[in-house]
Amino acid sequence: MINLALGFARELLGRWGLWVLLGGIFTASQVSFDTTLGDANIGPYLAYVSLWPIALLFRCGWLMQKRRAEGWPLEERLRDPRGYRAPLAEFLALLLLMIGGLLLAGLAVLVPGVQSPTGGASLFPVSLQNSADGGWEFDLGGQVPDGGQMLLTLDWSQIDPPQQALAIRNAEGAEVLATAGEILRWPLQKEEAESGKVQLFAPAGTKLRLFRPLVRLEVPQPGGSDLWLLLLRQTLFFLPLMAILLALARFGQVRASLAAWAVFFFGSLAAYHPPTRLGDAGLGWLAKVFLLLKHSLPNVEGLISNGYRFERYSGTTSTGALVVWLAVGVLALLLACKRRAAR
Amino acid sequence: MSSSAVLRFEQLVLSRGKKRVAGPLDLSLQAGERGLVTGPNGSGKTTLVLAVAGLIAPGGGKLSTPKRIGLAPQEPEFPLHQSCSFYFRQLLALGSTPASEQAGALKRSLELFQLQEFADRPIGELSRGWRQRLNLARAWLGEPQLLVLDEPQTALDPSGMDSLTNALDALAKSAVLIVAPEGVGCCDLAPLVLDLKSGVPDLNAKAGAQL
């Protein structure tokens, strides 16, 4: 099995694959972390690095198509009557190359001259859904990663008699002491972070007002030490996609290069974060279908979040969603190993 | 019919879609036996090969085949950019040959058809005749229980035919099914003839075509 996987990996890499990978990672690390060329942020680096599994996906589709023309299906049927060795070897080869590429991507940041990024924080707008006397309801635009907090600037001028501090609480009774003249930092509770909805209350009758344009969500940026975890999440995102490609091409008997495009589209849909207020109204039927498909998938945006301001959704994937996503991959791999009866 | 038959057809009907191509056919081959299937163009020889290889389902009757089948198709396909040895190692890894025996199996199959000197060359560099030898060596690879050879004499020179005859003679544990059109010189390779026109094996047949 391992020899078969290594042979497939060798074909996947081809003559130039390793050099393309090394050159790509070197360029990506320079472009992303260089203070002149990039913004010393992991997000763009993750975006560049994610091109490797995507390239593997398309290369695998092309190679499977080529192998079909080289008589491999006949040999597989003759030599592997149960039909599991070749798909497992292909999956293993993809896994090895993907992990190898991402390991190189992790090591590239350690090269002298590449500045390992340090964690900071980014601010994101928040919409105020409802405001009543002494109460505010905020929509944060979806799930928030751990460590997120809301920044509220309060207007104390209407309070009579003047006070220096007031307790702000939420519906569950958690409270934070707001001090006059200072920004209130509201650390998101678990439920608030998961739902992306926050409801806060000022003490009754205090006439404490909110500067609405100044409400912000602060999300910590993962630092250089988090890179390995982020790369692992990318691997977990792409593994089921690889299995789906094998299932489509083998069990579904779809042309493998076409299957690679289908999987790319499926993966893009899984990674896409639709605008928060994208309701049904005014959408064409195709957009509605896409939205329906998107919402039927587990929320795995947190695994593949990359690019500028990637920290907003990074790591927001729940354990349940991750398990479902991986289960889809396992199911696809089982299907890929299931040989169709001759007709 | 013997219960220890490696390959057995019983009232086998071959069809492509809804069209019946041949049958009903009866044949039984035991280990060490060779059978020759002949017939004119379009009589279902290749369909029979595909059915034995498990690529198409029979239209009716019973078809019993062993687990390990080696097939030399009429129009072989190869990864032309790969070397013979790399390709064969991949095929051995795909099959059930234990890792410790793979090197020996590779060497034996290449030697049977004098392909040793081409082992490290890309397959694309081989001539038509040498590719046919490679096609046969591929069928022999991994010591299958049943060998199915579709017009094996195609493009072989006298030396290649000698190799094929010797390789067939060296087989003791495998059954061999050879498929060839009428009048093509394969009859000395196998004594048991099944004419797809009649569908009945003729144990005494030895058609007149010469090698």
Coordinates of C-alpha atoms in Angstrom, one line a residue:
Chain A
M1 CA 0.0 0.0 0.0
I2 CA 2.7 2.4 1.0
N3 CA 4.6 1.7 -2.3
L4 CA 1.5 2.3 -4.3
A5 CA 0.9 5.6 -2.4
L6 CA 4.5 6.7 -2.9
G7 CA 4.3 5.9 -6.6
F8 CA 1.1 8.0 -6.9
A9 CA 2.7 10.8 -4.9
R10 CA 5.7 10.7 -7.2
E11 CA 3.4 11.1 -10.2
L12 CA 1.5 13.8 -8.5
L13 CA 4.6 15.8 -7.8
G14 CA 5.9 15.2 -11.3
R15 CA 9.3 16.6 -12.3
W16 CA 8.8 20.1 -11.1
G17 CA 6.3 19.8 -8.2
L18 CA 8.7 19.9 -5.4
W19 CA 10.5 23.0 -6.8
V20 CA 7.2 24.7 -7.4
L21 CA 6.2 24.0 -3.8
L22 CA 9.5 25.3 -2.4
G23 CA 9.5 28.4 -4.6
G24 CA 5.9 29.1 -3.8
I25 CA 6.4 28.8 0.0
F26 CA 9.5 30.9 -0.1
T27 CA 7.7 33.6 -2.1
A28 CA 4.7 33.4 0.1
S29 CA 6.7 33.8 3.3
Q30 CA 8.5 36.8 1.8
V31 CA 5.4 38.5 0.4
S32 CA 3.3 37.9 3.5
F33 CA 5.7 38.7 6.3
D34 CA 8.0 41.2 4.8
T35 CA 7.2 44.6 6.3
T36 CA 7.6 46.3 2.9
L37 CA 5.8 43.8 0.7
G38 CA 3.2 42.5 3.1
D39 CA 1.6 43.3 6.4
A40 CA 3.4 40.8 8.6
N41 CA 0.1 39.0 9.0
I42 CA -0.5 35.2 9.0
G43 CA -3.8 35.6 7.1
P44 CA -2.3 36.3 3.7
Y45 CA 0.3 33.6 4.3
L46 CA -2.4 31.1 5.0
A47 CA -4.2 32.2 1.8
Y48 CA -1.0 31.5 -0.3
V49 CA -0.4 28.2 1.5
S50 CA -3.9 27.0 0.8
L51 CA -3.1 27.1 -2.9
W52 CA -1.0 24.0 -2.4
P53 CA -3.9 21.6 -1.4
I54 CA -6.0 23.3 -4.1
A55 CA -3.2 22.6 -6.7
L56 CA -3.0 19.0 -5.4
L57 CA -6.8 18.7 -5.9
F58 CA -6.6 19.7 -9.5
R59 CA -3.4 17.7 -10.2
C60 CA -5.0 14.6 -8.7
G61 CA -8.1 15.1 -11.0
W62 CA -5.8 15.4 -14.0
L63 CA -3.7 12.4 -13.0
M64 CA -6.7 10.2 -12.4
Q65 CA -8.0 11.1 -15.8
K66 CA -4.6 10.3 -17.3
R67 CA -4.4 7.0 -15.5
R68 CA -7.8 6.1 -16.9
A69 CA -6.5 6.5 -20.4
E70 CA -3.4 4.4 -19.4
G71 CA -5.5 1.3 -18.6
W72 CA -5.3 1.5 -14.8
P73 CA -9.0 0.7 -14.3
L74 CA -8.5 -2.6 -16.0
E75 CA -5.5 -3.5 -13.9
E76 CA -7.2 -2.3 -10.7
R77 CA -10.1 -4.6 -11.4
L78 CA -7.8 -7.6 -12.2
R79 CA -5.3 -7.1 -9.4
D80 CA -7.4 -5.7 -6.6
P81 CA -10.7 -7.4 -6.8
R82 CA -12.0 -5.8 -3.7
G83 CA -11.1 -2.4 -5.1
Y84 CA -9.8 -0.6 -2.0
R85 CA -6.1 -0.5 -2.5
A86 CA -5.9 2.1 -5.2
P87 CA -8.3 4.6 -3.7
L88 CA -6.7 4.3 -0.3
A89 CA -3.2 4.7 -1.8
E90 CA -4.4 7.8 -3.7
F91 CA -5.8 9.3 -0.5
L92 CA -2.7 8.4 1.4
A93 CA -0.5 10.1 -1.3
L94 CA -2.6 13.2 -1.2
L95 CA -2.4 13.2 2.6
L96 CA 1.4 12.8 2.6
L97 CA 1.9 15.6 0.1
M98 CA -0.5 17.9 1.8
I99 CA 1.0 17.4 5.2
G100 CA 4.5 17.6 3.7
G101 CA 3.6 21.0 2.0
L102 CA 2.1 22.4 5.1
L103 CA 5.0 21.2 7.2
L104 CA 7.3 23.1 4.9
A105 CA 5.0 26.1 5.2
G106 CA 5.3 26.0 9.0
L107 CA 9.1 25.6 8.8
A108 CA 9.5 28.5 6.3
V109 CA 8.5 30.9 9.0
L110 CA 11.4 29.8 11.1
V111 CA 13.9 30.8 8.4
P112 CA 16.1 33.7 9.5
G113 CA 15.0 36.9 7.9
V114 CA 11.3 36.0 8.0
Q115 CA 9.7 37.9 10.8
S116 CA 7.5 35.6 12.8
P117 CA 4.3 37.6 13.3
T118 CA 3.1 38.6 16.7
G119 CA -0.5 38.7 17.9
G120 CA -2.4 41.9 17.9
A121 CA -6.1 42.6 17.6
S122 CA -8.5 43.8 14.9
L123 CA -11.7 45.8 15.2
F124 CA -14.8 44.9 13.4
P125 CA -18.1 46.9 13.0
V126 CA -21.1 45.8 14.9
S127 CA -24.8 46.4 14.0
L128 CA -27.2 47.6 16.6
Q129 CA -30.4 45.7 16.0
N130 CA -32.6 47.1 18.6
S131 CA -32.2 49.9 21.1
A132 CA -34.6 50.7 23.9
D133 CA -34.3 52.7 27.1
G134 CA -31.5 51.1 29.0
G135 CA -31.1 48.1 26.7
W136 CA -29.2 47.3 23.5
E137 CA -29.3 44.3 21.2
F138 CA -26.2 43.7 19.0
D139 CA -25.6 41.5 16.0
L140 CA -21.9 40.6 15.6
G141 CA -22.3 39.0 12.2
G142 CA -22.0 35.4 13.1
Q143 CA -19.9 33.3 15.5
V144 CA -17.0 35.0 17.2
P145 CA -13.6 33.3 18.0
D146 CA -12.5 32.8 21.6
G147 CA -11.2 36.0 23.2
G148 CA -13.5 38.3 21.3
Q149 CA -14.9 41.3 23.2
M150 CA -17.2 44.2 22.5
L151 CA -16.1 47.8 22.9
L152 CA -18.8 50.2 23.9
T153 CA -18.5 54.0 24.2
L154 CA -21.1 55.3 26.5
D155 CA -22.5 58.8 26.9
W156 CA -22.7 59.6 30.6
S157 CA -23.8 63.3 30.2
Q158 CA -27.5 62.6 30.7
I159 CA -27.2 60.8 33.9
D160 CA -28.7 62.5 36.9
P161 CA -27.3 62.5 39.5
P162 CA -23.9 62.0 38.0
Q163 CA -22.2 58.7 38.7
Q164 CA -18.7 57.4 38.1
A165 CA -19.5 53.7 37.6
L166 CA -22.5 51.6 36.6
A167 CA -22.9 47.8 36.2
I168 CA -23.8 46.7 32.7
R169 CA -25.3 43.2 32.5
N170 CA -26.7 40.8 30.0
A171 CA -29.8 38.7 30.1
E172 CA -28.0 35.8 31.9
G173 CA -26.9 38.1 34.7
A174 CA -23.2 38.5 33.8
E175 CA -22.1 42.0 34.5
V176 CA -19.2 44.4 33.9
L177 CA -18.6 47.6 35.7
A178 CA -18.6 50.6 33.2
T179 CA -16.5 53.6 34.3
A180 CA -17.3 57.1 33.1
G181 CA -14.8 58.3 30.5
E182 CA -13.5 54.9 29.7
I183 CA -14.4 52.5 26.9
L184 CA -16.5 49.5 28.2
R185 CA -15.0 46.2 27.3
W186 CA -17.6 43.4 27.3
P187 CA -16.0 40.0 27.1
L188 CA -18.3 37.7 25.1
Q189 CA -19.8 34.9 27.0
K190 CA -19.8 31.4 25.4
E191 CA -23.4 31.6 24.2
E192 CA -22.9 35.2 22.9
A193 CA -19.8 34.2 21.0
E194 CA -21.5 31.2 19.4
S195 CA -24.7 33.0 18.4
G196 CA -23.1 36.3 17.5
K197 CA -25.9 38.0 19.3
V198 CA -25.5 40.2 22.5
Q199 CA -28.1 41.8 24.6
L200 CA -26.9 44.3 27.2
F201 CA -28.8 46.3 29.8
A202 CA -27.9 49.4 31.7
P203 CA -29.4 49.9 35.2
A204 CA -33.0 51.0 34.9
G205 CA -33.7 54.7 34.7
T206 CA -30.1 55.8 34.4
K207 CA -30.5 57.3 30.9
L208 CA -27.1 55.9 30.0
R209 CA -26.7 56.3 26.2
L210 CA -24.6 54.5 23.7
F211 CA -22.5 56.2 21.0
R212 CA -23.8 53.9 18.3
P213 CA -21.2 54.6 15.6
L214 CA -18.4 53.7 18.0
V215 CA -19.5 50.2 18.9
R216 CA -16.8 47.7 17.8
L217 CA -16.0 44.1 18.1
E218 CA -12.4 43.3 19.0
V219 CA -10.9 40.0 18.0
P220 CA -7.4 38.9 18.9
Q221 CA -5.1 38.1 16.0
P222 CA -3.4 34.7 16.2
G223 CA 0.3 35.1 16.5
G224 CA 3.2 33.2 15.0
S225 CA 3.0 30.4 17.6
D226 CA -0.6 29.6 16.4
L227 CA 0.6 28.9 12.8
W228 CA 0.8 25.2 13.3
L229 CA -2.7 25.0 14.6
L230 CA -4.0 27.1 11.7
L231 CA -2.2 24.8 9.2
L232 CA -3.7 21.7 10.9
R233 CA -7.1 23.3 10.5
Q234 CA -6.4 23.8 6.8
T235 CA -5.5 20.1 6.6
L236 CA -8.7 19.1 8.2
F237 CA -10.6 21.3 5.8
F238 CA -9.1 19.8 2.7
L239 CA -9.0 16.1 3.7
P240 CA -12.7 15.5 3.2
L241 CA -12.5 17.4 -0.1
M242 CA -9.8 15.0 -1.3
A243 CA -12.0 12.1 -0.3
I244 CA -15.0 13.6 -2.1
L245 CA -12.9 14.0 -5.3
L246 CA -12.0 10.3 -5.2
A247 CA -15.6 9.3 -4.5
L248 CA -16.9 11.4 -7.4
A249 CA -14.3 10.1 -9.8
R250 CA -14.4 6.4 -8.8
F251 CA -17.9 5.6 -7.4
G252 CA -19.6 8.4 -9.3
Q253 CA -17.6 7.7 -12.4
V254 CA -17.5 11.4 -13.1
R255 CA -14.6 12.5 -15.3
A256 CA -11.9 13.2 -12.7
S257 CA -10.8 16.6 -14.0
L258 CA -14.4 17.7 -13.9
A259 CA -14.8 16.2 -10.4
A260 CA -11.9 18.4 -9.3
W261 CA -13.8 21.5 -10.4
A262 CA -17.0 20.2 -8.6
V263 CA -15.0 19.7 -5.4
F264 CA -13.4 23.1 -5.7
F265 CA -16.9 24.7 -6.0
F266 CA -18.1 22.6 -3.1
G267 CA -15.1 23.6 -1.0
S268 CA -15.6 27.3 -1.9
L269 CA -19.2 27.1 -0.8
A270 CA -18.1 25.5 2.5
A271 CA -15.5 28.3 3.0
Y272 CA -17.8 31.1 1.9
H273 CA -19.2 33.3 4.6
P274 CA -22.5 34.8 3.3
P275 CA -23.3 38.4 4.4
T276 CA -25.2 38.3 7.7
R277 CA -28.3 40.0 6.5
L278 CA -28.6 38.0 3.3
G279 CA -32.2 37.0 3.5
D280 CA -34.4 35.4 0.9
A281 CA -35.9 38.7 -0.3
G282 CA -34.7 39.9 -3.6
L283 CA -32.5 36.9 -4.3
G284 CA -32.6 35.1 -7.6
W285 CA -33.4 31.4 -7.6
L286 CA -29.8 30.4 -8.2
A287 CA -28.6 32.5 -5.3
K288 CA -31.3 30.9 -3.2
V289 CA -30.1 27.4 -4.2
F290 CA -26.5 28.4 -3.3
L291 CA -27.6 29.8 0.0
L292 CA -29.6 26.7 0.8
L293 CA -26.6 24.5 -0.1
K294 CA -24.3 26.6 2.0
H295 CA -26.6 26.4 5.0
S296 CA -26.9 22.6 4.6
L297 CA -23.2 22.3 5.1
P298 CA -21.5 22.2 8.5
N299 CA -20.0 25.5 9.4
V300 CA -16.3 24.9 8.6
E301 CA -15.4 28.5 7.7
G302 CA -13.2 28.6 10.8
L303 CA -11.0 25.9 9.4
I304 CA -10.0 27.7 6.2
S305 CA -10.4 31.3 7.2
N306 CA -7.5 33.2 5.6
G307 CA -6.5 36.5 4.0
Y308 CA -6.6 39.9 5.6
R309 CA -8.7 40.1 8.7
F310 CA -8.9 36.3 8.7
E311 CA -9.1 36.2 12.5
R312 CA -12.7 37.2 12.4
Y313 CA -13.9 33.7 11.7
S314 CA -10.7 31.7 12.4
G315 CA -11.3 28.9 14.8
T316 CA -15.1 29.4 15.0
T317 CA -15.8 25.9 13.8
S318 CA -17.5 23.9 16.6
T319 CA -16.4 20.4 17.4
G320 CA -19.8 19.1 16.2
A321 CA -19.4 20.8 12.8
L322 CA -15.8 19.4 12.5
V323 CA -17.0 15.9 13.3
V324 CA -19.7 16.1 10.7
W325 CA -17.3 17.5 8.1
L326 CA -14.8 14.7 8.8
A327 CA -17.6 12.1 8.7
V328 CA -18.5 13.4 5.3
G329 CA -14.9 12.7 4.3
V330 CA -14.9 9.2 5.8
L331 CA -18.2 8.4 4.0
A332 CA -16.7 9.7 0.7
L333 CA -13.6 7.6 1.2
L334 CA -15.8 4.5 1.8
L335 CA -17.7 5.2 -1.4
A336 CA -14.5 5.7 -3.3
C337 CA -13.4 2.2 -2.1
K338 CA -16.7 0.7 -3.1
R339 CA -16.5 -0.8 -6.6
R340 CA -19.5 -0.6 -8.8
A341 CA -20.7 -3.9 -10.2
A342 CA -20.0 -4.6 -13.9
R343 CA -23.0 -3.8 -16.2
Chain B
M1 CA -17.6 -30.4 -15.4
S2 CA -14.9 -30.5 -12.8
S3 CA -15.5 -28.6 -9.6
S4 CA -11.8 -27.7 -9.4
A5 CA -12.1 -25.7 -12.7
V6 CA -10.2 -22.4 -12.7
L7 CA -12.5 -21.0 -15.3
R8 CA -16.0 -22.3 -16.1
F9 CA -18.8 -21.1 -18.3
E10 CA -22.2 -22.8 -18.1
Q11 CA -24.7 -21.7 -20.7
L12 CA -23.0 -18.3 -20.8
V13 CA -24.7 -15.7 -22.9
L14 CA -22.7 -12.6 -23.9
S15 CA -24.6 -9.4 -24.7
R16 CA -23.8 -5.8 -25.3
G17 CA -26.7 -3.7 -24.1
K18 CA -29.8 -5.5 -25.3
K19 CA -28.1 -7.2 -28.2
R20 CA -27.0 -10.8 -27.8
V21 CA -23.5 -11.2 -29.1
A22 CA -22.7 -14.9 -28.4
G23 CA -23.9 -17.9 -26.5
P24 CA -24.9 -20.0 -24.9
L25 CA -21.3 -21.1 -24.3
D26 CA -19.9 -24.0 -22.2
L27 CA -16.3 -24.3 -21.2
S28 CA -14.3 -25.5 -18.3
L29 CA -10.5 -25.0 -17.8
Q30 CA -8.5 -26.5 -15.0
A31 CA -5.1 -25.4 -13.8
G32 CA -2.5 -26.2 -16.4
E33 CA -5.1 -26.4 -19.2
R34 CA -5.3 -24.0 -22.2
G35 CA -8.3 -23.1 -24.2
L36 CA -8.5 -21.3 -27.5
V37 CA -11.6 -19.3 -28.4
T38 CA -12.0 -18.5 -32.0
G39 CA -14.6 -16.8 -34.1
P40 CA -15.0 -14.3 -36.9
N41 CA -15.0 -10.6 -36.4
G42 CA -17.9 -9.5 -34.3
S43 CA -18.6 -12.9 -32.9
G44 CA -18.0 -11.7 -29.3
K45 CA -14.4 -12.6 -28.6
T46 CA -13.5 -9.3 -27.0
T47 CA -16.9 -9.3 -25.2
L48 CA -16.0 -12.7 -23.7
V49 CA -12.6 -11.3 -22.6
L50 CA -14.3 -8.3 -20.9
A51 CA -16.8 -10.6 -19.2
V52 CA -14.0 -12.9 -17.9
A53 CA -12.1 -9.9 -16.7
G54 CA -15.2 -8.7 -14.8
L55 CA -15.6 -5.5 -16.8
I56 CA -19.0 -6.3 -18.1
A57 CA -21.7 -8.6 -16.7
P58 CA -22.7 -11.7 -18.6
G59 CA -26.1 -11.5 -20.3
G60 CA -27.0 -14.9 -18.8
G61 CA -25.7 -18.3 -17.6
K62 CA -22.9 -18.9 -15.1
L63 CA -19.4 -17.5 -15.3
S64 CA -16.9 -18.6 -12.6
T65 CA -13.5 -17.0 -12.5
P66 CA -10.6 -17.1 -10.1
K67 CA -9.5 -14.1 -8.0
R68 CA -6.2 -13.5 -9.7
I69 CA -6.5 -13.0 -13.5
G70 CA -3.9 -11.7 -15.8
L71 CA -5.1 -10.1 -19.0
A72 CA -3.2 -9.2 -22.2
P73 CA -5.7 -7.1 -24.1
Q74 CA -5.7 -6.8 -27.8
E75 CA -5.0 -3.1 -27.7
P76 CA -2.9 -2.5 -24.6
E77 CA -2.6 0.8 -22.9
F78 CA 0.4 1.9 -20.9
P79 CA 1.7 4.9 -19.0
L80 CA 4.2 5.8 -21.8
H81 CA 6.3 8.2 -19.6
Q82 CA 7.0 5.6 -16.9
S83 CA 9.8 3.0 -17.0
C84 CA 8.7 -0.6 -17.3
S85 CA 10.1 -1.5 -13.9
F86 CA 8.4 1.4 -12.1
Y87 CA 5.1 0.6 -13.7
F88 CA 5.4 -3.1 -12.9
R89 CA 6.3 -2.4 -9.3
Q90 CA 3.2 -0.2 -9.0
L91 CA 1.1 -3.1 -10.4
L92 CA 2.6 -5.5 -8.0
A93 CA 1.9 -3.2 -5.1
L94 CA -1.7 -3.0 -6.4
G95 CA -2.0 -6.7 -6.3
S96 CA -1.7 -9.3 -3.6
T97 CA 1.9 -10.3 -4.2
P98 CA 3.7 -10.1 -0.8
A99 CA 6.3 -7.3 -0.7
S100 CA 9.1 -9.7 -0.1
E101 CA 8.3 -11.5 -3.4
Q102 CA 7.7 -8.5 -5.6
A103 CA 11.3 -8.1 -6.8
G104 CA 11.5 -11.7 -7.8
A105 CA 8.1 -11.6 -9.6
L106 CA 9.1 -8.4 -11.5
K107 CA 12.4 -10.0 -12.6
R108 CA 10.7 -13.3 -13.7
S109 CA 8.0 -11.6 -15.8
L110 CA 10.6 -9.3 -17.6
E111 CA 12.9 -12.3 -18.2
L112 CA 10.1 -14.4 -19.7
F113 CA 9.8 -11.9 -22.6
Q114 CA 13.5 -10.7 -22.7
L115 CA 12.6 -7.3 -21.5
Q116 CA 15.4 -6.9 -18.9
E117 CA 17.4 -4.5 -21.0
F118 CA 14.3 -2.2 -21.3
A119 CA 13.4 -2.3 -17.6
D120 CA 14.5 1.3 -16.9
R121 CA 13.5 2.8 -20.2
P122 CA 10.3 4.8 -20.6
I123 CA 7.6 2.5 -22.1
G124 CA 7.0 5.2 -24.8
E125 CA 10.4 4.3 -26.3
L126 CA 9.5 0.7 -27.0
S127 CA 8.4 -0.4 -30.5
R128 CA 5.0 -2.0 -31.2
G129 CA 6.5 -5.5 -30.9
W130 CA 8.2 -4.8 -27.6
R131 CA 5.1 -3.2 -26.2
Q132 CA 3.3 -6.4 -27.1
R133 CA 5.9 -8.4 -25.1
L134 CA 5.4 -5.9 -22.3
N135 CA 1.6 -6.5 -22.6
L136 CA 2.2 -10.3 -22.1
A137 CA 4.7 -9.8 -19.3
R138 CA 2.2 -7.6 -17.5
A139 CA -0.4 -10.4 -17.8
W140 CA 2.1 -12.9 -16.3
L141 CA 3.0 -10.5 -13.5
G142 CA 2.0 -11.7 -10.1
E143 CA 1.5 -15.3 -11.2
P144 CA -2.3 -15.2 -11.9
Q145 CA -4.5 -18.3 -11.7
L146 CA -6.0 -17.5 -15.1
L147 CA -4.3 -15.9 -18.1
V148 CA -6.5 -14.4 -20.7
L149 CA -4.6 -13.5 -23.9
D150 CA -6.5 -11.6 -26.6
E151 CA -4.7 -12.2 -29.9
P152 CA -1.3 -12.6 -28.2
Q153 CA 0.6 -13.2 -31.4
T154 CA -0.1 -9.6 -32.6
A155 CA 3.1 -7.8 -33.6
L156 CA 5.4 -10.5 -32.2
D157 CA 8.4 -11.6 -34.3
P158 CA 9.6 -15.2 -34.3
S159 CA 11.7 -14.6 -31.2
G160 CA 8.7 -13.1 -29.4
M161 CA 6.5 -16.1 -30.4
D162 CA 9.2 -18.4 -29.0
S163 CA 9.1 -16.4 -25.8
L164 CA 5.3 -16.7 -25.6
T165 CA 5.4 -20.5 -26.3
N166 CA 8.1 -21.0 -23.7
A167 CA 6.2 -18.9 -21.2
L168 CA 3.1 -20.9 -21.8
D169 CA 4.9 -24.2 -21.5
A170 CA 6.4 -23.1 -18.2
L171 CA 3.0 -22.6 -16.7
A172 CA 1.8 -25.5 -14.6
K173 CA -0.5 -23.9 -12.0
S174 CA -2.5 -21.5 -14.3
A175 CA -5.2 -22.0 -16.8
V176 CA -4.9 -20.0 -20.1
L177 CA -7.6 -18.7 -22.3
I178 CA -6.5 -17.5 -25.7
V179 CA -8.8 -15.5 -27.9
A180 CA -8.0 -15.1 -31.6
P181 CA -9.9 -14.8 -34.8
E182 CA -10.4 -17.7 -37.2
G183 CA -7.4 -18.5 -39.3
V184 CA -4.9 -16.6 -37.1
G185 CA -1.9 -18.7 -36.0
C186 CA -2.7 -19.3 -32.4
C187 CA -3.9 -22.9 -32.7
D188 CA -0.7 -24.5 -31.7
L189 CA -0.8 -22.5 -28.5
A190 CA -3.9 -24.2 -27.1
P191 CA -5.5 -27.5 -27.9
L192 CA -9.0 -26.9 -26.6
V193 CA -11.0 -24.9 -29.1
L194 CA -14.2 -23.1 -28.4
D195 CA -15.8 -21.8 -31.6
L196 CA -18.1 -18.9 -30.8
K197 CA -20.2 -19.8 -33.8
S198 CA -21.2 -23.2 -32.3
G199 CA -20.6 -22.4 -28.6
V200 CA -19.4 -25.9 -27.9
P201 CA -15.8 -26.9 -27.0
D202 CA -14.1 -29.3 -29.4
L203 CA -11.5 -31.2 -27.4
N204 CA -10.1 -32.7 -30.6
A205 CA -10.0 -29.6 -32.6
K206 CA -6.7 -28.4 -33.9
A207 CA -7.6 -25.9 -36.6
G208 CA -5.3 -25.7 -39.6
A209 CA -3.8 -22.3 -39.3
Q210 CA 0.0 -22.4 -38.7
L211 CA 2.0 -20.2 -36.3

